[in-house]
PDB file of C-alpha atoms in Angstrom:
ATOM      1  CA  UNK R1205       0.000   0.000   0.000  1.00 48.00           C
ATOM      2  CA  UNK R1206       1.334   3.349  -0.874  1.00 54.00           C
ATOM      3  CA  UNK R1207       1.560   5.763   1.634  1.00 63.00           C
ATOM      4  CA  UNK R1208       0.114   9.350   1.060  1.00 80.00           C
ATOM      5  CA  UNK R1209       2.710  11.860   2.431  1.00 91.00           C
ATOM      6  CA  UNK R1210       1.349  14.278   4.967  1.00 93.00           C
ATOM      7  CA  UNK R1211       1.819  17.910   4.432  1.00 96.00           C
ATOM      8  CA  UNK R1212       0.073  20.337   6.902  1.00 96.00           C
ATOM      9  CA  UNK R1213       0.774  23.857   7.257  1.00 97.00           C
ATOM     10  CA  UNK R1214      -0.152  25.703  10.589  1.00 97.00           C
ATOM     11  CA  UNK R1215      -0.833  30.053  10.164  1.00 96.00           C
ATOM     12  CA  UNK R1216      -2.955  31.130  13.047  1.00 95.00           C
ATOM     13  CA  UNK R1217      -3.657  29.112  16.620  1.00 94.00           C
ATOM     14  CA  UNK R1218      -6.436  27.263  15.830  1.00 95.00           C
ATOM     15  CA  UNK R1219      -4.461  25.138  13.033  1.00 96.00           C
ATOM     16  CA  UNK R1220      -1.845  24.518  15.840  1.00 96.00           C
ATOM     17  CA  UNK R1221      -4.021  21.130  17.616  1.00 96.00           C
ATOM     18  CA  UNK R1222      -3.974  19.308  14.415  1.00 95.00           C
ATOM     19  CA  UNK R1223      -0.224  19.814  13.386  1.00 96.00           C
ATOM     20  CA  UNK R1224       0.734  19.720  17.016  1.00 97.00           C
ATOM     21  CA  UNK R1225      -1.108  16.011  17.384  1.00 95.00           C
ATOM     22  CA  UNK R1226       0.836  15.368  13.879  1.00 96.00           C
ATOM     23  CA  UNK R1227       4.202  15.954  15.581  1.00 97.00           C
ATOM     24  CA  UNK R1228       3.657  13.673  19.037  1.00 96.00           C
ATOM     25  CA  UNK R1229       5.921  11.741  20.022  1.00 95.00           C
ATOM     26  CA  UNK R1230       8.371  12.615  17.218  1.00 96.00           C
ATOM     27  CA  UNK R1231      11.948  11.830  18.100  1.00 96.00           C
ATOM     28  CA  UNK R1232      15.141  13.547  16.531  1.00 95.00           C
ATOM     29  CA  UNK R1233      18.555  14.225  17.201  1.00 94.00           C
ATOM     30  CA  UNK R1234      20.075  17.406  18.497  1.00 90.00           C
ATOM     31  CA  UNK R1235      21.979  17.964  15.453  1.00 91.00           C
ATOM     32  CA  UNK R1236      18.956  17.945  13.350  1.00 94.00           C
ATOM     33  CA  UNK R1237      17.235  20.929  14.857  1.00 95.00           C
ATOM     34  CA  UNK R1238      18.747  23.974  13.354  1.00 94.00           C
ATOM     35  CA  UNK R1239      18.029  27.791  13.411  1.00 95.00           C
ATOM     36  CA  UNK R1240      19.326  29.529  10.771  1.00 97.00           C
ATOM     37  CA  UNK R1241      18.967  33.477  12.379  1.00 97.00           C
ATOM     38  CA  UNK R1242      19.704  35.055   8.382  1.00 97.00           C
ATOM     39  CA  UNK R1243      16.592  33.059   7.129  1.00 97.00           C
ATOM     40  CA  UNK R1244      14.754  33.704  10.526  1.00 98.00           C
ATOM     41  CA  UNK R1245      13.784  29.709  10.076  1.00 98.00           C
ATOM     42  CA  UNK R1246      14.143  26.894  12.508  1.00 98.00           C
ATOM     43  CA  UNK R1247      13.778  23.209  11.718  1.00 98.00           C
ATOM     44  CA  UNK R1248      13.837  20.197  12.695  1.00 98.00           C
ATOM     45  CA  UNK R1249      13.971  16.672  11.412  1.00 98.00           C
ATOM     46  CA  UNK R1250      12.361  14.306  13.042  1.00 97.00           C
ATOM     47  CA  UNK R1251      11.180  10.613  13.119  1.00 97.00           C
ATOM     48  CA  UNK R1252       7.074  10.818  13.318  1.00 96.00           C
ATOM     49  CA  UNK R1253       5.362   8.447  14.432  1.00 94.00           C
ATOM     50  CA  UNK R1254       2.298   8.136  12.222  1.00 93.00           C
ATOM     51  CA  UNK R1255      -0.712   8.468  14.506  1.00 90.00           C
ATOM     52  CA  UNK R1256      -3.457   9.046  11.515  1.00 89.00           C
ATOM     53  CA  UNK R1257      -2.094   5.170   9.755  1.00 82.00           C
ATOM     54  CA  UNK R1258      -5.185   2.597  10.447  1.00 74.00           C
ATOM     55  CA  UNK R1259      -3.888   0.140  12.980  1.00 66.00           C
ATOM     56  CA  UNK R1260      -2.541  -2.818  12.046  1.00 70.00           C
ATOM     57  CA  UNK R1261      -0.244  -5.465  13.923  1.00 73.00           C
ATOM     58  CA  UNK R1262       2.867  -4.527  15.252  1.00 80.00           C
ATOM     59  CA  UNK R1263       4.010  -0.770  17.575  1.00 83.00           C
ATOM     60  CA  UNK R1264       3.001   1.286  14.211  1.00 88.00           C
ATOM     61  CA  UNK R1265       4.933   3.197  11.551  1.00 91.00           C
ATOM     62  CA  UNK R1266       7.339   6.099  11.570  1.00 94.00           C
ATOM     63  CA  UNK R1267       8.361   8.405   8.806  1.00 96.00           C
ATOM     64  CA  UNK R1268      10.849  10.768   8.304  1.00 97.00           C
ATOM     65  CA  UNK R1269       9.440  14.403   8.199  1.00 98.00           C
ATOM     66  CA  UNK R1270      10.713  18.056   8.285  1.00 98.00           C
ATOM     67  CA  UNK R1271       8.922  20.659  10.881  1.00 98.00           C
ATOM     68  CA  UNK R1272       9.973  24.141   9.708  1.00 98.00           C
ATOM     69  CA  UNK R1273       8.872  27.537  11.755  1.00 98.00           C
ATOM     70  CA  UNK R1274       9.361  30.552   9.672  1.00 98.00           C
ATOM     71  CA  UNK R1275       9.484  34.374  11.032  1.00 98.00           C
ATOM     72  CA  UNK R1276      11.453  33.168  14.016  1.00 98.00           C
ATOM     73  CA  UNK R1277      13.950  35.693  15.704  1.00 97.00           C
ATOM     74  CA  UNK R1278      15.395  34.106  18.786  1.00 97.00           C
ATOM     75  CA  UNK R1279      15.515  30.655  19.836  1.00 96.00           C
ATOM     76  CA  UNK R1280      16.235  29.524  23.442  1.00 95.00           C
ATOM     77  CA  UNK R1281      16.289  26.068  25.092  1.00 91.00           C
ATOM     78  CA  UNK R1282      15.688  24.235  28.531  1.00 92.00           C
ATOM     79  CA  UNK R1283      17.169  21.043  29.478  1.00 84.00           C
ATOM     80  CA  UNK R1284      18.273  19.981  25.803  1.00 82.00           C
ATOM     81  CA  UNK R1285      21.406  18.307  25.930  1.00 74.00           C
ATOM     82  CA  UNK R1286      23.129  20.917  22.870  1.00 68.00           C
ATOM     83  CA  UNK R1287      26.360  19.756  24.088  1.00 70.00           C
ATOM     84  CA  UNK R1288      25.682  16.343  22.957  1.00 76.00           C
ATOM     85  CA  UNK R1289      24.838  16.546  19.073  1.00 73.00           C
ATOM     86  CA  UNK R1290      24.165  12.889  18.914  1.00 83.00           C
ATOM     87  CA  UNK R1291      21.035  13.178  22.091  1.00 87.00           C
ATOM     88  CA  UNK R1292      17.940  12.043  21.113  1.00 90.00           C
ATOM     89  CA  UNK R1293      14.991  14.103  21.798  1.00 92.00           C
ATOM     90  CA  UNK R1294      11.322  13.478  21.779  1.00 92.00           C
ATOM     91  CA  UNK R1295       8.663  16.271  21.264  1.00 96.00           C
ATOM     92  CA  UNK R1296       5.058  16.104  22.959  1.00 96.00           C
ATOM     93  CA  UNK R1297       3.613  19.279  22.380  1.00 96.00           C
ATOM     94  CA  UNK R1298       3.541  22.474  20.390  1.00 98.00           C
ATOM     95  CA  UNK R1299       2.189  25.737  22.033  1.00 97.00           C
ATOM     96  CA  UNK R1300       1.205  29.235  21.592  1.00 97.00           C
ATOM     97  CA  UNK R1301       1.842  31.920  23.690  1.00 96.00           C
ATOM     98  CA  UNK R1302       0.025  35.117  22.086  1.00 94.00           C
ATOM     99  CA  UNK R1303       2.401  38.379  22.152  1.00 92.00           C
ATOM    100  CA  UNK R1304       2.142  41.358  20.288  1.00 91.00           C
ATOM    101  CA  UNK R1305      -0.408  40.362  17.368  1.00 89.00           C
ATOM    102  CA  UNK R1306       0.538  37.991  15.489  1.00 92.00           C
ATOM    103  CA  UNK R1307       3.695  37.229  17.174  1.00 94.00           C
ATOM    104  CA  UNK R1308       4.432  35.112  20.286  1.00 97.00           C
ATOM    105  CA  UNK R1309       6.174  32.135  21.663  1.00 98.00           C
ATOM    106  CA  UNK R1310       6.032  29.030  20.416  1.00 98.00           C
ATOM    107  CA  UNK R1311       6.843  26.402  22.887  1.00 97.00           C
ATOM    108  CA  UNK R1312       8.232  22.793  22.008  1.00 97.00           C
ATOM    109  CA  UNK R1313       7.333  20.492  25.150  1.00 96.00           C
ATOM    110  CA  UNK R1314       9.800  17.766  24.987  1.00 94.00           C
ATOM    111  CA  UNK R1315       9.915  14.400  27.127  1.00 91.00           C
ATOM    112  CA  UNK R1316      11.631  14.941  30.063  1.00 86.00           C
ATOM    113  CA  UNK R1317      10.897  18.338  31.390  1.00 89.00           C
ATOM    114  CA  UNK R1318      12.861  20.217  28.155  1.00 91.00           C
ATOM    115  CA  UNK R1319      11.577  22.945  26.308  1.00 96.00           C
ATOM    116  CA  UNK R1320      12.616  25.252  23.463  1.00 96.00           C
ATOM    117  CA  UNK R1321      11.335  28.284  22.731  1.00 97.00           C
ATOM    118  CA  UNK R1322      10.744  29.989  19.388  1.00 98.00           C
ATOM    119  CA  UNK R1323      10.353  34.291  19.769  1.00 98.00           C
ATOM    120  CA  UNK R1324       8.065  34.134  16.337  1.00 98.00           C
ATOM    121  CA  UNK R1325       6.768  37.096  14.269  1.00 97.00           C
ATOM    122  CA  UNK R1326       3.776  34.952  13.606  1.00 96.00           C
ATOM    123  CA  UNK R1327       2.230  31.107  13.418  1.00 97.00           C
ATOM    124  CA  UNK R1328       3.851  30.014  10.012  1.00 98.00           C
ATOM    125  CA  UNK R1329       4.617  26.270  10.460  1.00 98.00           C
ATOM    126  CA  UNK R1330       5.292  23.265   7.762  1.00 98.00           C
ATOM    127  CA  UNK R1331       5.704  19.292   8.008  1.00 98.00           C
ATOM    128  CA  UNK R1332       5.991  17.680   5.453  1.00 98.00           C
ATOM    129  CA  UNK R1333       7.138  14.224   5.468  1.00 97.00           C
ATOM    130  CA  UNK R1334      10.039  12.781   3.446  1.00 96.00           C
ATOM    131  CA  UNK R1335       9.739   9.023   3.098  1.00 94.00           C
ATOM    132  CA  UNK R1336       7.813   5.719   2.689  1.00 91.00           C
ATOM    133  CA  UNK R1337       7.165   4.651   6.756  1.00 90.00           C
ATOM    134  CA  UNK R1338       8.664   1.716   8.161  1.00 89.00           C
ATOM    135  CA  UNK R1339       8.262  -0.226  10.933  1.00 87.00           C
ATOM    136  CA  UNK R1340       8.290   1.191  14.435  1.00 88.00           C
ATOM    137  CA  UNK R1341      10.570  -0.336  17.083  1.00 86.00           C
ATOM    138  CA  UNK R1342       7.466   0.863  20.171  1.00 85.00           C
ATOM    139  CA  UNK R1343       4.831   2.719  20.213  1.00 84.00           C
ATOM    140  CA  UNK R1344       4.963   5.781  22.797  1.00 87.00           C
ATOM    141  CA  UNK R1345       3.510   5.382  25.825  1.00 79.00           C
ATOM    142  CA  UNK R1346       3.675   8.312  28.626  1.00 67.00           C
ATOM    143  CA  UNK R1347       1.062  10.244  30.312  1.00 62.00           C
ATOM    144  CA  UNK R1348       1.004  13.483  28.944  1.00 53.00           C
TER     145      UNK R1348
END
């Protein structure tokens, strides 16, 4: 069966639930989140697990995917392990704080009590996903 690649964009907070569900429980390493301040972008690419696949036997299916913020002009983090480029990392959540309109902070909840937070000059999020899916080693379990 041939997988249809997701591709959801996010541009005000209401679209934020559905991509944010999208991302759960995505896993990456340090080294693959990157700001780049000229390009006011931040990435990251991730292994998502694919919550919206029918179940079938097995944990479930991951994909590789890209989750790109636009507009972003500072980037801080909280108990991410930067130092080691190689840490995995696990995101739960993605939140809005409302600044000045249409700005705010975006806030990556990651397992483990981390956190990073995107200063944005508005809600302009992609994923898009890059491969087939393959087999998952688990399927996430935590309470949330």
């Amino acid at each position: 069966m041939v997988h249809a690649k997701l591709r959801l964009l996010a541009q005000d907070e209401a679209d934020l639930p559905i991509l944010s569900a999208a991302v759960q429980d995505g896993i990456f390493k340090v080294a693959d989140a990157t700001w780049t301040p000229a390009k006011r972008r931040f990435a990251i690419k991730l292994q998502r697990f694919v919550w919206e696949a029918p179940p079938r036997k097995g944990a479930g299916q991951r994909v590789w995917a890209v989750l790109s913020f636009e507009g972003i002009l500072a980037v801080q983090a909280r108990k991410v392990a930067q130092s080691r480029r190689d840490a995995f990392a696990s995101l739960l959540a993605i939140l809005f704080e409302p600044g000045e309109a249409p700005g705010g902070k975006l806030r990556l909840s990651l397992a483990d009590g981390g956190e990073i937070v995107l200063e944005a000059e508005c809600i302009d999020i992609t994923l898009a996903d890059l491969s087939e899916p393959r087999e998952a080693v688990a399927r996430p379990r935590h309470d949330l």
